[in-house]
Amino acid sequence: MRAALLIQRWYRQYVARLEMRRRCTWHIFQSIEYAGEQDQIKLYNFFGYLMDHFTPANRNLISHIFRENEICRDIEWERYFCYKNIEVPELYSGPHLSFPLTVSNVADLVEAFKNKQQLHTRYVLQLLLESWKLLRMLPNINQVSTCQTKEITICGDLHGHLEDLLLVFYKNGMPSVEKSYVFNGDFVDRGKDSIEILLILFAFMLLYPNNVHLNRGNHEDYIVNLRYGFTKEVLGKYRLHGKKILKLLQKIFSWLPLATVIDQKVLILHGGISDTTDLNIIAQADRHKYVSTLRPPKRRWVASGGNSTAGRHKVNGRMDNSLQRHCSLAYNSPLRSRYNFQSRSMQNFSSKVNLAVEEELKEQRRMAGLSQSYHDLRSSLSSDSDSDNYETYEDDSNEWKQVIIVDMLWSDPMPQDGCIPNEVRGGGCYWGPDVTEKVLRRHNLQLLIRSHECKQEGYEFCHNRKVLTIFSASNYYEVGSNRGAYIRLGPDLVPHFIQYQANRSTRELTLRQRYRGTFSLRALREQLFAHKSDLLYAFQDYDTDNTGWISLKHWATAVEAVLRLGLPWRVLRSQLVTTTQDGMLDYQGWLRELPITEPKTESLLETMYKQRSNLETIFRIIDSDHSGLISFEEFRQTWKLLSSHLKMEISDEAILDMAVSIDFNKDGSIDINEFMEAFRLVDRTMNLPSEPNHTKTDE
Amino acid sequence: MEEENKEAVISEIHRRIAEAFNVFDNESSKSVDVREVGTIIRSLGCFPSEAELHEMIAEVEEEEPTGYIRFEKFLPAMTKVLMERKFRPIPKDVLIQAFEVLDQEKKGYLEAEELKKYMTQEGEPFSQDEVEEMLSAALDNKENVIFYKDLVSKMTFEDL
């Protein structure tokens, strides 16, 4: 019957449109996530810049940022983290732990967290200390055998999603002598219960050291934590002792093993491999030296243009080739060449180092007798001060090991053969099926299990089923974005998958709500706003007659050229541009409509906004006592350095003006949270979930 | 001038098709799962029937069907569809008329069971999942019926 047919045709079209939006949402989140990680690396380039350009004037600030650890030896560390003086008050209603841990201790702990209780600082420190002691005895690579424990369960990224961990325990049973687990890194950041996940994992590890294995992820890194929420979470939940806990975790993370091998046949690690991966070398490395797997580039590397790594074929510097995978999302537009405004990006400062400045600096350093301490500054970043050998520029083998370790934690697989730097993430590499073949054969392995990338179904094979990605945080980007999964591996070493999805709300989402994609669009609008000036330049380039209008085709091309997110803009267009006339867009009007508050000093605020994540990270590093306050002078210096690094002219008055307009007049100190608050978007049309209420912490 | 314009139009169409295609091309292999082709075609603004869709898929499939459709074959076929404006959208009033045909008593709404019956028994029938999903979106919670005029407004994308 014709009427029915018509309705069916129409409805199926509607569903297809929604499905397309849903898939785009995925790409949006992923692009922005990786662009954020790129930013993190750029931040490190900035630190490198700082180190190269400090003068006596800003020396204090910089050495403040890269402070040497005051605490030197292990004994002193133990004393510093002593929990014995911390009393647990009678009123405390959370779980009590005794050491060595018992099964009921750990069961109580899990139950308590399920009920949103918090573990008392004393027990946290105790638990962490015991964990540290254990981790220090573990090798870099855990060797596990299925003959001891019949079946092994492998979990991927959890990222603070406690409900997912609890779901896994519910479906699969908790770790025990009968039930072995491997947790493949990225336990923290992004989700709101990172510390609880850590405590549970460590508790089980202490209870069943032969059955629970933890691999380090790229987020088990205090510098990454500053940006992605773990630091904030701990400081919020443990106001008195948070910084101590964080400092202890800093060391603990560096002691996490790097990989696990099952039956000498299955290799499990967080990121992946590269053409230089050699398990024998890895086994011998001093893994705890790499407190953060991200470091400012060494002088040598800086000269060769950024984060390329010593000894590897450097990709030509042109982004096109290495962004292959990233850009495959977008049609390869011929407009790959850079606009002038791109020079404002943080990428190529290294090539512009002014010779005169160099000379000046050398002179200054020599006069101030600084050459020794400059050296010390660098080495204190990478090694614990309790080790005897400082890293030197010439210490090739250490650098080499670091490259290998960074690759293990940051790399991603790609469909094409070869091995190229991972410019999207800014760390590690992209490796191809040929590299998989090579490395697996080199070590007589049959399967590589890794995590690091969110997959819609929670897991995904690639490279002829030789590489398996497992991701255990469901609803990672937003509710409904993806399922989580875990693997069960028996003696036959054939992986079995179990998928799940934690429900954030019990209500069934209707069709439209599920596919609304509001959060991703908001994130995208934020990105657009952050690049407003650049977008205007790009649009004006197309508007040669200065009419104020451009075609939608030009809109799409310009937006991609500026944002470089590799997104399908023509597909997204209808959601981002709602008012057009005959296929033309009033671009200034559109830019004005991007929903943000009216800034006073537009370009300055816009730049700050774009840099806000970097700024926040820098602030938190400066605010080493985690008081939430930095001095106005520190702020000014930081901003000056950052803006000169970005090649922007900022006058002192401009900074002062802005400070006034954001109301910083609190005895010359700036409350970081207030400052960041100024950049928080308030979109009144959406009901945002409120911040989770932390019950008054028992400290 | 005519030729230039035509070329510009075609190249823009090519870009639109490529973007939509790439959203589903996960491995950057320049091919997509055949089951996603319908979504791609529809997202480009076309309203094919299932039969028309299958016809088109048959056109772009490999000689020996692999379950994947390659961009190479998809692009020219899809370009033709867009240039010729095949599978045009259904105007709102025509759609409402279609509902009115089903609503024999001219009540202005349809009962859930009524709609379900038509959708699963007539035309190119919906699967159970499809009809459940449609009902969950279409049903007015308070009155438990489908006000189809509102539904048509709600489920129309005004952009292409």
PDB file of C-alpha atoms in Angstrom, chain A residues 490-594:
ATOM      1  CA  GLY A 490      42.223 -19.800  28.762  1.00  0.00           C
ATOM      2  CA  PRO A 491      45.169 -22.127  28.176  1.00  0.00           C
ATOM      3  CA  ASP A 492      44.201 -22.297  24.496  1.00  0.00           C
ATOM      4  CA  LEU A 493      44.943 -18.564  24.367  1.00  0.00           C
ATOM      5  CA  VAL A 494      41.827 -17.888  22.347  1.00  0.00           C
ATOM      6  CA  PRO A 495      40.275 -14.608  23.492  1.00  0.00           C
ATOM      7  CA  HIS A 496      36.636 -14.549  24.547  1.00  0.00           C
ATOM      8  CA  PHE A 497      34.905 -11.217  24.845  1.00  0.00           C
ATOM      9  CA  ILE A 498      32.297  -9.964  27.233  1.00  0.00           C
ATOM     10  CA  GLN A 499      30.738  -6.586  26.502  1.00  0.00           C
ATOM     11  CA  TYR A 500      28.695  -4.318  28.711  1.00  0.00           C
ATOM     12  CA  GLN A 501      27.462  -0.812  29.117  1.00  0.00           C
ATOM     13  CA  ALA A 502      26.967   0.883  32.456  1.00  0.00           C
ATOM     14  CA  ASN A 503      23.699   2.735  32.739  1.00  0.00           C
ATOM     15  CA  ARG A 504      24.035   6.279  33.895  1.00  0.00           C
ATOM     16  CA  SER A 505      20.333   6.751  34.266  1.00  0.00           C
ATOM     17  CA  THR A 506      17.672   4.163  34.614  1.00  0.00           C
ATOM     18  CA  ARG A 507      15.420   5.947  32.178  1.00  0.00           C
ATOM     19  CA  GLU A 508      15.369   4.587  28.655  1.00  0.00           C
ATOM     20  CA  LEU A 509      16.732   7.173  26.330  1.00  0.00           C
ATOM     21  CA  THR A 510      14.384   7.952  23.528  1.00  0.00           C
ATOM     22  CA  LEU A 511      15.576   7.779  19.967  1.00  0.00           C
ATOM     23  CA  ARG A 512      16.130  11.471  19.644  1.00  0.00           C
ATOM     24  CA  GLN A 513      17.794  11.927  23.019  1.00  0.00           C
ATOM     25  CA  ARG A 514      20.190   9.133  22.345  1.00  0.00           C
ATOM     26  CA  TYR A 515      21.322  10.639  19.113  1.00  0.00           C
ATOM     27  CA  ARG A 516      21.137  14.258  20.030  1.00  0.00           C
ATOM     28  CA  GLY A 517      24.890  14.538  20.280  1.00  0.00           C
ATOM     29  CA  THR A 518      24.624  17.733  22.228  1.00  0.00           C
ATOM     30  CA  PHE A 519      27.805  17.327  24.204  1.00  0.00           C
ATOM     31  CA  SER A 520      29.900  16.720  21.156  1.00  0.00           C
ATOM     32  CA  LEU A 521      28.431  19.724  19.406  1.00  0.00           C
ATOM     33  CA  ARG A 522      29.145  21.857  22.401  1.00  0.00           C
ATOM     34  CA  ALA A 523      32.732  20.666  22.400  1.00  0.00           C
ATOM     35  CA  LEU A 524      32.927  21.456  18.717  1.00  0.00           C
ATOM     36  CA  ARG A 525      31.526  24.948  19.194  1.00  0.00           C
ATOM     37  CA  GLU A 526      34.125  25.506  21.875  1.00  0.00           C
ATOM     38  CA  GLN A 527      36.810  24.633  19.388  1.00  0.00           C
ATOM     39  CA  LEU A 528      35.293  26.938  16.815  1.00  0.00           C
ATOM     40  CA  PHE A 529      35.116  29.775  19.285  1.00  0.00           C
ATOM     41  CA  ALA A 530      38.703  29.247  20.302  1.00  0.00           C
ATOM     42  CA  HIS A 531      39.764  29.811  16.727  1.00  0.00           C
ATOM     43  CA  LYS A 532      37.474  32.712  15.992  1.00  0.00           C
ATOM     44  CA  SER A 533      40.097  35.136  14.724  1.00  0.00           C
ATOM     45  CA  ASP A 534      41.747  32.572  12.523  1.00  0.00           C
ATOM     46  CA  LEU A 535      38.395  31.586  11.118  1.00  0.00           C
ATOM     47  CA  LEU A 536      37.616  35.188  10.328  1.00  0.00           C
ATOM     48  CA  TYR A 537      40.872  35.538   8.391  1.00  0.00           C
ATOM     49  CA  ALA A 538      40.130  32.379   6.494  1.00  0.00           C
ATOM     50  CA  PHE A 539      36.599  33.441   5.612  1.00  0.00           C
ATOM     51  CA  GLN A 540      37.768  36.860   4.514  1.00  0.00           C
ATOM     52  CA  ASP A 541      40.249  35.210   2.207  1.00  0.00           C
ATOM     53  CA  TYR A 542      37.354  33.665   0.338  1.00  0.00           C
ATOM     54  CA  ASP A 543      35.270  36.798   0.438  1.00  0.00           C
ATOM     55  CA  THR A 544      37.346  38.719  -2.096  1.00  0.00           C
ATOM     56  CA  ASP A 545      34.667  41.303  -2.794  1.00  0.00           C
ATOM     57  CA  ASN A 546      34.122  41.950   0.881  1.00  0.00           C
ATOM     58  CA  THR A 547      30.437  41.227   0.781  1.00  0.00           C
ATOM     59  CA  GLY A 548      30.303  39.585   4.189  1.00  0.00           C
ATOM     60  CA  TRP A 549      29.021  36.375   2.624  1.00  0.00           C
ATOM     61  CA  ILE A 550      30.687  33.128   1.626  1.00  0.00           C
ATOM     62  CA  SER A 551      29.431  29.909   0.148  1.00  0.00           C
ATOM     63  CA  LEU A 552      28.865  26.914   2.361  1.00  0.00           C
ATOM     64  CA  LYS A 553      31.455  25.070   0.370  1.00  0.00           C
ATOM     65  CA  HIS A 554      34.066  27.647   1.317  1.00  0.00           C
ATOM     66  CA  TRP A 555      32.861  27.575   4.892  1.00  0.00           C
ATOM     67  CA  ALA A 556      33.621  23.871   5.095  1.00  0.00           C
ATOM     68  CA  THR A 557      37.022  24.171   3.481  1.00  0.00           C
ATOM     69  CA  ALA A 558      38.025  27.106   5.662  1.00  0.00           C
ATOM     70  CA  VAL A 559      36.917  25.498   8.900  1.00  0.00           C
ATOM     71  CA  GLU A 560      38.908  22.359   8.182  1.00  0.00           C
ATOM     72  CA  ALA A 561      41.979  24.352   7.233  1.00  0.00           C
ATOM     73  CA  VAL A 562      41.867  26.231  10.525  1.00  0.00           C
ATOM     74  CA  LEU A 563      40.813  23.547  12.960  1.00  0.00           C
ATOM     75  CA  ARG A 564      42.535  20.634  11.288  1.00  0.00           C
ATOM     76  CA  LEU A 565      40.414  18.105  13.122  1.00  0.00           C
ATOM     77  CA  GLY A 566      39.775  15.978  10.054  1.00  0.00           C
ATOM     78  CA  LEU A 567      36.025  16.028  10.583  1.00  0.00           C
ATOM     79  CA  PRO A 568      33.291  15.697   7.947  1.00  0.00           C
ATOM     80  CA  TRP A 569      32.229  19.347   8.027  1.00  0.00           C
ATOM     81  CA  ARG A 570      29.753  19.081   5.177  1.00  0.00           C
ATOM     82  CA  VAL A 571      27.969  16.340   7.039  1.00  0.00           C
ATOM     83  CA  LEU A 572      28.005  18.365  10.246  1.00  0.00           C
ATOM     84  CA  ARG A 573      27.130  21.607   8.589  1.00  0.00           C
ATOM     85  CA  SER A 574      23.396  21.475   9.166  1.00  0.00           C
ATOM     86  CA  GLN A 575      23.959  21.234  12.907  1.00  0.00           C
ATOM     87  CA  LEU A 576      26.463  24.049  13.129  1.00  0.00           C
ATOM     88  CA  VAL A 577      25.128  26.535  10.619  1.00  0.00           C
ATOM     89  CA  THR A 578      21.438  27.108  10.836  1.00  0.00           C
ATOM     90  CA  THR A 579      20.879  30.378   9.025  1.00  0.00           C
ATOM     91  CA  THR A 580      21.825  30.461   5.404  1.00  0.00           C
ATOM     92  CA  GLN A 581      20.505  32.218   2.357  1.00  0.00           C
ATOM     93  CA  ASP A 582      20.669  30.534  -1.027  1.00  0.00           C
ATOM     94  CA  GLY A 583      23.603  28.477   0.034  1.00  0.00           C
ATOM     95  CA  MET A 584      25.507  31.512   1.346  1.00  0.00           C
ATOM     96  CA  LEU A 585      26.487  32.358   4.879  1.00  0.00           C
ATOM     97  CA  ASP A 586      26.867  35.665   6.678  1.00  0.00           C
ATOM     98  CA  TYR A 587      30.053  34.565   8.380  1.00  0.00           C
ATOM     99  CA  GLN A 588      30.514  37.436  10.761  1.00  0.00           C
ATOM    100  CA  GLY A 589      27.017  36.953  12.054  1.00  0.00           C
ATOM    101  CA  TRP A 590      27.668  33.266  12.447  1.00  0.00           C
ATOM    102  CA  LEU A 591      30.898  33.842  14.334  1.00  0.00           C
ATOM    103  CA  ARG A 592      29.133  36.254  16.652  1.00  0.00           C
ATOM    104  CA  GLU A 593      26.525  33.666  17.410  1.00  0.00           C
ATOM    105  CA  LEU A 594      28.957  31.069  18.702  1.00  0.00           C
TER     106      LEU A 594
END
